[in-house]
Every structure is written in structure tokens, then in C-alpha cells.
Coordinates of C-alpha atoms and ligand atoms in Angstrom, one line a residue:
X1 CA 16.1 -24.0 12.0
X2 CA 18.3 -21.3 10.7
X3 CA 19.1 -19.7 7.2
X4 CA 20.2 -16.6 5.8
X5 CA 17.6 -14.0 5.4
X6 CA 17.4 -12.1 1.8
X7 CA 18.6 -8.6 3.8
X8 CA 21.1 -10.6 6.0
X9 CA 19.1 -11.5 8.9
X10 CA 19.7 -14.4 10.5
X11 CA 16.0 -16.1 10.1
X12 CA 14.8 -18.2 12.7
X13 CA 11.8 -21.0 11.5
X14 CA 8.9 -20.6 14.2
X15 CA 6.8 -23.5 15.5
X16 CA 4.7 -22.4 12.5
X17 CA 6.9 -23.3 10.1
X18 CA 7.0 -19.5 9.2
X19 CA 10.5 -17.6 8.9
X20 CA 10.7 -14.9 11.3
X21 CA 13.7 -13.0 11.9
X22 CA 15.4 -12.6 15.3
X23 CA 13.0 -10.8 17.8
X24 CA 15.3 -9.6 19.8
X25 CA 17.8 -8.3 17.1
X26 CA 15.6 -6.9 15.2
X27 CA 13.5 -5.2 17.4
X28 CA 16.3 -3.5 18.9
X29 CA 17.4 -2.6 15.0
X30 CA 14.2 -1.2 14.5
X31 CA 14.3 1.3 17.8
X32 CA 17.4 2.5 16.8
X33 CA 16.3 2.9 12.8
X34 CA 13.3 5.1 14.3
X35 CA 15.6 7.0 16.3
X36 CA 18.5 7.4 13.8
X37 CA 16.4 8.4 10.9
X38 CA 17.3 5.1 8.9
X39 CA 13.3 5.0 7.4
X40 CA 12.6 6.8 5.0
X41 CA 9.5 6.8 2.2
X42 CA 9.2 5.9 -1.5
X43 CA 6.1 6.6 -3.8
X44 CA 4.7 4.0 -5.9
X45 CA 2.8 6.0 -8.9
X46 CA -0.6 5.3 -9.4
X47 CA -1.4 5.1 -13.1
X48 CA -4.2 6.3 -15.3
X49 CA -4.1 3.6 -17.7
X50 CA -5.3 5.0 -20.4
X51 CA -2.9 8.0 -21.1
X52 CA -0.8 6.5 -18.6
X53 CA -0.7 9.8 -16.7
X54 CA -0.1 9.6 -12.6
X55 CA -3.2 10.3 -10.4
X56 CA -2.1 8.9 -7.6
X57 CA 1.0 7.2 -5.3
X58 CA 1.0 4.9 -2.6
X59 CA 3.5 5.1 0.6
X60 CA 6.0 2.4 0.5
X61 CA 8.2 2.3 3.5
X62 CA 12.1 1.3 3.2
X63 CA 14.5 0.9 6.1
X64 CA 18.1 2.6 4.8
X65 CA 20.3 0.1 7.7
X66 CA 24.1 1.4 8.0
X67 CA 25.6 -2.1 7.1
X68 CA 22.6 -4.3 5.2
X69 CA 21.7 -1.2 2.9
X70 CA 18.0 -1.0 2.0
X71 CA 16.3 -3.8 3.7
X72 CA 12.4 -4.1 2.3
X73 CA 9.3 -4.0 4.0
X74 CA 8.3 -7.9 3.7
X75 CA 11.5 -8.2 6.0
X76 CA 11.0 -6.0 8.9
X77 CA 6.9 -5.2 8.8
X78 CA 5.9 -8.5 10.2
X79 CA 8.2 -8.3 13.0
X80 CA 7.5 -4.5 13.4
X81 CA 3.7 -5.9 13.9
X82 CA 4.6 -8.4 16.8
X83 CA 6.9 -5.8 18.7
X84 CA 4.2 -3.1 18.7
X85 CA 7.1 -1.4 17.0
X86 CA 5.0 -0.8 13.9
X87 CA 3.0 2.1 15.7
X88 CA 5.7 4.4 16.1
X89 CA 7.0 3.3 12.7
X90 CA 3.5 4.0 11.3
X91 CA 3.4 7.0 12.8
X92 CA 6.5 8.2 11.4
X93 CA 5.2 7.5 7.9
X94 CA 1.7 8.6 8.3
X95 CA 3.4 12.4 9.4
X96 CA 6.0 12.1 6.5
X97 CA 3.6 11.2 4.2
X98 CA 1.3 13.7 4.8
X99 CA 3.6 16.8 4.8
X100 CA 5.4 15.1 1.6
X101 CA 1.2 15.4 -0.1
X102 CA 0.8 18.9 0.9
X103 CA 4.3 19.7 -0.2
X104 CA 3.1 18.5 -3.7
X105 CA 0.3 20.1 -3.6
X106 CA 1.4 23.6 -2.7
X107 CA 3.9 23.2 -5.1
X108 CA 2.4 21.7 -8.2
X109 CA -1.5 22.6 -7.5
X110 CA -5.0 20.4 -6.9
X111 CA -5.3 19.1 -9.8
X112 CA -1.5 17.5 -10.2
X113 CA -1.7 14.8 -7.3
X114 CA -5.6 13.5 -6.6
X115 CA -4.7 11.3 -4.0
X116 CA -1.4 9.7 -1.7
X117 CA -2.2 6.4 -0.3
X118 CA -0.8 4.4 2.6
X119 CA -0.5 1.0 4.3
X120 CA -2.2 0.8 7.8
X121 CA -1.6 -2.4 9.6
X122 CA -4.3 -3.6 11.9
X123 CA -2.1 -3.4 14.9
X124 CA -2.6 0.3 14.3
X125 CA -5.8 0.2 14.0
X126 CA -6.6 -1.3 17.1
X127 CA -4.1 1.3 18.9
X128 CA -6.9 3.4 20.7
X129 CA -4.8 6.9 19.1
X130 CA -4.6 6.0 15.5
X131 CA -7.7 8.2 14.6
X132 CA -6.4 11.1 16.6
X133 CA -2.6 10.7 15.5
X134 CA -4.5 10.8 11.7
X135 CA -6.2 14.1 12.6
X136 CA -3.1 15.6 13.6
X137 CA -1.2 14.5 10.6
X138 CA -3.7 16.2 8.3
X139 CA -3.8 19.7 10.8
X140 CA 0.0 19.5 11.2
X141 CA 0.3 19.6 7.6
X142 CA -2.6 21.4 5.7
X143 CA -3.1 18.4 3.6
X144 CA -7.0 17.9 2.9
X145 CA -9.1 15.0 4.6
X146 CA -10.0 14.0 0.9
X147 CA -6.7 13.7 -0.5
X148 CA -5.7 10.8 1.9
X149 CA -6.3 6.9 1.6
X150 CA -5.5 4.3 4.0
X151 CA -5.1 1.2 2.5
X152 CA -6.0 -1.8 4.9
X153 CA -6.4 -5.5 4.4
X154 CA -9.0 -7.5 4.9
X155 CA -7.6 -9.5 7.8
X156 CA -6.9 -6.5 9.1
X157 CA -10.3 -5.4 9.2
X158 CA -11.9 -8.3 10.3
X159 CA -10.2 -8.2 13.6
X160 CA -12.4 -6.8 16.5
X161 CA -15.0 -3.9 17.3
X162 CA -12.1 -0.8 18.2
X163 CA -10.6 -1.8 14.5
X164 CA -14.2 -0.8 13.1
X165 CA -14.8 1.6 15.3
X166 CA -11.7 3.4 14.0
X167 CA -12.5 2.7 10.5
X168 CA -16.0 4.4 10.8
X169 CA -14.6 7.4 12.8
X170 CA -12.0 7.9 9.4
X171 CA -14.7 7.5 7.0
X172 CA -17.0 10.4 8.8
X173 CA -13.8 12.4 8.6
X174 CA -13.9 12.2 4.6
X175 CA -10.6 9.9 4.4
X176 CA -11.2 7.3 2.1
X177 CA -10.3 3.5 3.2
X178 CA -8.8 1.1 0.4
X179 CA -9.0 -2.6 0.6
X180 CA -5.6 -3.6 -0.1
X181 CA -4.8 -7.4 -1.7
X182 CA -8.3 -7.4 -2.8
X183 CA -9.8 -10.9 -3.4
X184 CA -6.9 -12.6 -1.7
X185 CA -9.1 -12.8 2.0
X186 CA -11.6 -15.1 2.9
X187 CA -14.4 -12.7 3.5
X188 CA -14.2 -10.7 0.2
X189 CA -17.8 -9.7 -0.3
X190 CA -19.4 -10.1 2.8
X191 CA -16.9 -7.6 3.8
X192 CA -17.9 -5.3 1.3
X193 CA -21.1 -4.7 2.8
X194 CA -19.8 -4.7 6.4
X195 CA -16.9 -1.9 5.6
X196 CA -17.0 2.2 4.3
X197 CA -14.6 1.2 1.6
X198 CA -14.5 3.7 -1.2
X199 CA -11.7 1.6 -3.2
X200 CA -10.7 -1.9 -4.0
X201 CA -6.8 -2.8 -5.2
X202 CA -6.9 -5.9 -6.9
X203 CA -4.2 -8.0 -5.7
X204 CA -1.1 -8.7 -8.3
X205 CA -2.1 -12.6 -8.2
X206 CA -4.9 -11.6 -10.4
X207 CA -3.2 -9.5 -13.2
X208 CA -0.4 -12.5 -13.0
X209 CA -1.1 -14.4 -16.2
X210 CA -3.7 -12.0 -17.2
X211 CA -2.6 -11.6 -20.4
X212 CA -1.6 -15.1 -21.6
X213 CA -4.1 -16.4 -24.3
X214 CA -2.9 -20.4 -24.6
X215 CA -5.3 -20.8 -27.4
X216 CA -8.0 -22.1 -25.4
X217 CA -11.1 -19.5 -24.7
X218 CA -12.4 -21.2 -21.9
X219 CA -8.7 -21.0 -20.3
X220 CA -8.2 -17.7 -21.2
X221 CA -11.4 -16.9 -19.6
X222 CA -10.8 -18.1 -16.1
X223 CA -8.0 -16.6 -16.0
X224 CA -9.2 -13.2 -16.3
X225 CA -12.3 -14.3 -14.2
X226 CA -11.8 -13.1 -10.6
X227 CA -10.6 -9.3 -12.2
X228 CA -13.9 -9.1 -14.4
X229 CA -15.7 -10.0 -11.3
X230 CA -14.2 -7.8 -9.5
X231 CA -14.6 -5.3 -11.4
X232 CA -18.3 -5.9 -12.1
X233 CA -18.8 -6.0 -8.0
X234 CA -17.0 -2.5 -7.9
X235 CA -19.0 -1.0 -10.2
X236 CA -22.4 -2.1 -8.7
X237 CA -21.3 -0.9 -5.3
X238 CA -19.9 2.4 -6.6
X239 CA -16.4 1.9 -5.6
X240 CA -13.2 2.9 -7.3
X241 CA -10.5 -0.1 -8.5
X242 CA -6.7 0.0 -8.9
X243 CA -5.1 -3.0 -10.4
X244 CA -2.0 -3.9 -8.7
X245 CA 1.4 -5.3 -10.0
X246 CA 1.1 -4.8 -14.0
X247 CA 4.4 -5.7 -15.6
X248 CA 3.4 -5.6 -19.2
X249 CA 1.8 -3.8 -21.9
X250 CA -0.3 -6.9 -22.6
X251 CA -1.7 -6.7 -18.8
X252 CA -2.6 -3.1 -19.3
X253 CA -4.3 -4.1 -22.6
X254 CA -6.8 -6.8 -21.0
X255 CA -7.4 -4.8 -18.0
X256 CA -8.2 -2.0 -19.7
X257 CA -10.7 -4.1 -21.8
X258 CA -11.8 -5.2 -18.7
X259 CA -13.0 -1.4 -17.6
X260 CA -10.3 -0.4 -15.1
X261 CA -9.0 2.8 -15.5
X262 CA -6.4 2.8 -12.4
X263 CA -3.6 0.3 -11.7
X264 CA 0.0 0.3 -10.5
X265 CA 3.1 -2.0 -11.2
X266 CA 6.6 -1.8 -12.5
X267 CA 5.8 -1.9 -15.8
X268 CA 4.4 1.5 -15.3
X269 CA 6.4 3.2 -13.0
X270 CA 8.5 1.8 -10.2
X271 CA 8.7 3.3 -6.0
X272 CA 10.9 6.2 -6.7
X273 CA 11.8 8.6 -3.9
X274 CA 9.6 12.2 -3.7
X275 CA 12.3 14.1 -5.8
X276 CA 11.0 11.2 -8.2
X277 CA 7.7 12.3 -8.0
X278 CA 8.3 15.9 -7.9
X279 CA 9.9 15.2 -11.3
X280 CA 7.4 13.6 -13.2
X281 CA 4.7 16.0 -11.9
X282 CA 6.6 18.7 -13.1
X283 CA 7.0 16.8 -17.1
X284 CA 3.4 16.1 -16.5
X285 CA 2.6 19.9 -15.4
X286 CA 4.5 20.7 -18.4
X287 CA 2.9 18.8 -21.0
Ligands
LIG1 P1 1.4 -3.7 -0.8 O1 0.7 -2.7 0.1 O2 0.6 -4.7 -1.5 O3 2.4 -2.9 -1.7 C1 2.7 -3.2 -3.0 C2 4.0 -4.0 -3.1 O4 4.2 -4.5 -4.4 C3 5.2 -3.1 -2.9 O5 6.2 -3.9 -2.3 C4 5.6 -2.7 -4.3 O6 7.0 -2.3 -4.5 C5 5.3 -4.0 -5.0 N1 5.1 -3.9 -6.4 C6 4.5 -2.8 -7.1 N2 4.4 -3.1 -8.4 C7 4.9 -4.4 -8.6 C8 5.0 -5.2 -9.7 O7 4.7 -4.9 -10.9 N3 5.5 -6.4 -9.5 C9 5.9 -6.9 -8.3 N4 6.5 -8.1 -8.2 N5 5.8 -6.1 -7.2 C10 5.3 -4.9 -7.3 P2 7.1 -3.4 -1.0 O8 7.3 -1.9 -1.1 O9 8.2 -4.3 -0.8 O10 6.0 -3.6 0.2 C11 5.6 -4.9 0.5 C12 4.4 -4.8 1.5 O11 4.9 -4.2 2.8 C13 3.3 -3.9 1.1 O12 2.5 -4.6 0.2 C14 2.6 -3.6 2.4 O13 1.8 -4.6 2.8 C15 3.8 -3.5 3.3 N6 4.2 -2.1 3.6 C16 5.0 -1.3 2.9 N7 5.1 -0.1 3.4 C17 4.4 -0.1 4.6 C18 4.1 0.8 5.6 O14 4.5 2.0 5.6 N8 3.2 0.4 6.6 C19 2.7 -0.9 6.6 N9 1.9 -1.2 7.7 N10 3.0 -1.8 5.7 C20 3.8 -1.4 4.7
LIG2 CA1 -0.9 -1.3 -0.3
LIG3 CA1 -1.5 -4.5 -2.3
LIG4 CA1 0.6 -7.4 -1.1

């Protein structure tokens, strides 16, 4: 089957029954975006939600095509993944990332920017040079082992011994790992134990609908049951919590009465490009 793609892209419905864009088409897209410098990186703020004051971004990657305009990650990631094409592509925004961090932090100072985060897909982490590509980011750039986090999923990690192996090897190097999606896997906890994670980002499907009280307690309160579990877990363990999507002021209410601290979403600042960033760390310098 065949339909239109949201960026354009002819889509093509796998035995599956999963959308996948043209191989071919794409992948030779892709080589050519790599080559022609179409990538390029947002920065997702990362919130305080208290005083709503920015601690943090995450990586986002967007592909600037000549003739579809910005096509988003959800279109070309997965296919990146299958052609292998995702390791130079992660490469490319591992090194940008990391020289955009130290760029911020020679410019605005340590205590400005605590951490830049990024998405690492388990296809890198089971390419036998991720660790040493890392290491070279960080040298290349100046940018401190302890101001880095790679965000994986849990699928991610729970594929094979070189993908643990790597995670280990990054951990001993002080980089902190994130658990991305957080609760959405089917290994959650058990995990937990298995993994040096220092941070879990409860997924968006769990703020969704936080906030609506339909007059029934008992309602209310499963709704906000996996995020106060979470949370709980998180604390016990010692790790650090970001919760992810928040589009409302109510959302940032319950959370907060909840105990998180950290979170992300539109409704408290939106991927912007670096100049972005630079900005607000200068209002919040200033302030
Ligand atoms: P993710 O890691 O879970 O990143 C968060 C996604 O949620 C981003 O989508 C972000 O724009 C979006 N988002 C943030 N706040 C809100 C909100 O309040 N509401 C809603 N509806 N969405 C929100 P984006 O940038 O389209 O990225 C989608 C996914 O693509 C990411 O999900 C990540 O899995 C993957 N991705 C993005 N950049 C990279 C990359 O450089 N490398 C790899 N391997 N994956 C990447
Ligand atoms: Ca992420
Ligand atoms: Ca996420
Ligand atoms: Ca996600």
C-alpha cells in the first residue's frame, strides 16, 4: 500500500503493517543531507519547574531538505536506523552538539547550562566506535565528561552484551545515561537494577491527562498513578527525573505536587535553534 507521507514521502506499508518510507529514496536523501550539510540541531530546554528557569536542553535533530523544507525526526530516524545511516548521522550530532555545550559554556559560564542531552539509538550503541567517537567529541571540544547525557531507550538497551558493554564503558567515563520514554518498555524496573542510569524522563503519555480531575478521586488518582510511582522509584534509587511533554500550567501544577523538579514540553519552551538558547541564557544571566 501507498500514501502520502506527512513531509512528502511517498510511504510504503511493510509486511508489518508499519509505514516505512522508501529505502532506496531515502537512503540516498539521507547520504546527500550528511554530505550537503541539510542537518542541522535544535535545543529543547530543559525546565526547572519551579522558577521555571532552564538547566538543561536536549539535542533534537531536524533535516533542512532543499524541496520538502524541515522534514522531522519521526520521519527519517527509523529509516536512518535500518540503513546504518544513523551512525554517521549520530556522529554528526554528537560532534555538533558537543562543541555547541562548550560554546555555551565558555561564553555564558558553569553555572548557566548544567547539562546538554542527546538521543543515542541502539544501532549506535552496538557500533564497536561509539565509545571512542564519544571520547573524541568531548577532547575535540573541551566540553566536560559530566556535562553530557545520552539519552537511550529501554529497547535500546536491552539489546545484546556490546550495547552494555558500551553503556558501562560511558558511565566509568562520568557521562551520565538517561532512560528516555520511561515507563513505556516492558522491562522498566528490572532494568533499573541491570543499567548505570543516573536519570529517568517520564514519557509524555504519562503527563497526558495528568491534570484532568473528572470529579472522581479514585479516577483522578490512576491517572497520575504511574508518574507518582515513578517518582517514588527514582527517589529510592537516587536517580534524577525529567517529565516530558507538559503542555499546560495545570500539568506543571500536579507534577510539581508530585515532587519533580525537572520537565520539558511546549508549554515551557519549545526546540529553538542555539541562537535561541544563547538568548535566553543571556535574559537569564541577566536577571
Ligand atoms: P524524544 O527523544 O522523546 O524527544 C522528544 C520529542 O517530543 C521531540 O520530538 C520534541 O520536539 C517533542 N516534544 C517536546 N515537548 C513536547 C510537548 O509538549 N508535546 C508534544 N506533543 N511533543 C513534545 P522530535 O524532535 O520530533 O523528535 C522525535 C524523536 O526522534 C525523539 O523523541 C527521538 O526519539 C528521535 N530523535 C530526535 N533527534 C534525534 C537524534 O539526534 N538521534 C536519534 N537517535 N534520535 C533522535
Ligand atoms: Ca530524548
Ligand atoms: Ca522522550
Ligand atoms: Ca518519545
Amino acid at each position: 500500500a501507498k500514501q502520502r507521507g506527512e513531509a512528502g514521502f511517498t510511504r510504503y506499508v511493510d509486511g508489518m503493517g508499519e509505514p516505512v518510507l522508501a529505502h532506496m529514496q531515502l537512503g540516498g536523501e539521507l547520504r546527500r543531507a550528511l554530505d550537503n550539510d541539510e542537518l542541522r540541531v535544535v535545543y529543547q530546554p530543559i525546565m526547572r519547574l519551579e522558577q521555571q528557569r532552564m538547566v538543561g536542553v536536549e539535542a533534537l535533530v531536524r533535516w533542512h531538505h532543499p524541496v520538502r523544507g524541515v522534514v522531522s525526526p519521526a520521519e527519517f530516524i527509523p529509516a536512518a536506523e535500518r540503513t546504518g545511516l544513523i551512525v554517521p548521522l549520530g556522529r554528526f550530532v554528537l560532534r555538533e552538539t558537543c562543541r555547541q555545550a562548550a560554546a555555551w559554556l565558555a561564553e555564558f559560564g558553569p553555572d548557566a547550562l548544567e547539562e546538554t542531552g542527546l538521543n543515542v539509538s541502539a544501532r549506535q550503541l552496538h557500533d564497536p566506535d561509539f565509545v571512542s567517537d564519544v571520547a573524541a567529541a568531548l577532547a575535540d571540544s573541551g566540553l566536560p565528561c559530566e556535562r553530557l547525557i545520552l539519552e537511550v531507550t529501554e529497547s535500546a538497551v536491552l539489546r545484546g552484551q556490546q550495547v552494555s558493554r558500551a553503556l558501562y564503558e560511558l558511565d566509568r567515563m562520568g557521562i551520565r545515561l538517561a532512560l528516555d520514554d520511561f515507563g513505556t518498555g516492558e522491562s522498566s524496573l528490572s532494568l533499573l537494577r541491570a543499567f548505570p542510569a543516573s536519570i529517568v524522563k517520564l514519557d509524555k503519555s504519562f503527563v497526558d491527562g495528568i491534570e484532568i480531575d473528572d470529579g472522581q478521586p479514585a479516577a483522578a488518582g490512576a491517572r497520575q498513578a504511574v508518574a507518582r510511582a515513578v517518582i517514588q522509584l527514582a527517589h529510592a534509587l537516587g536517580l534524577g527525573t525529567v517529565a516530558e511533554g507538559i503542555e499546560n500550567p495545570e500539568q506543571v501544577t500536579v507534577l510539581r505536587e508530585l515532587g519533580y523538579t525537572l520537565g520539558q514540553g511546549f508549554h515551557l519552551a519549545q526546540p529553538m535553534t542555539a541562537d535561541g538558547v544563547s538568548r535566553l541564557l543571556a535574559q537569564q544571566c541577566a536577571a
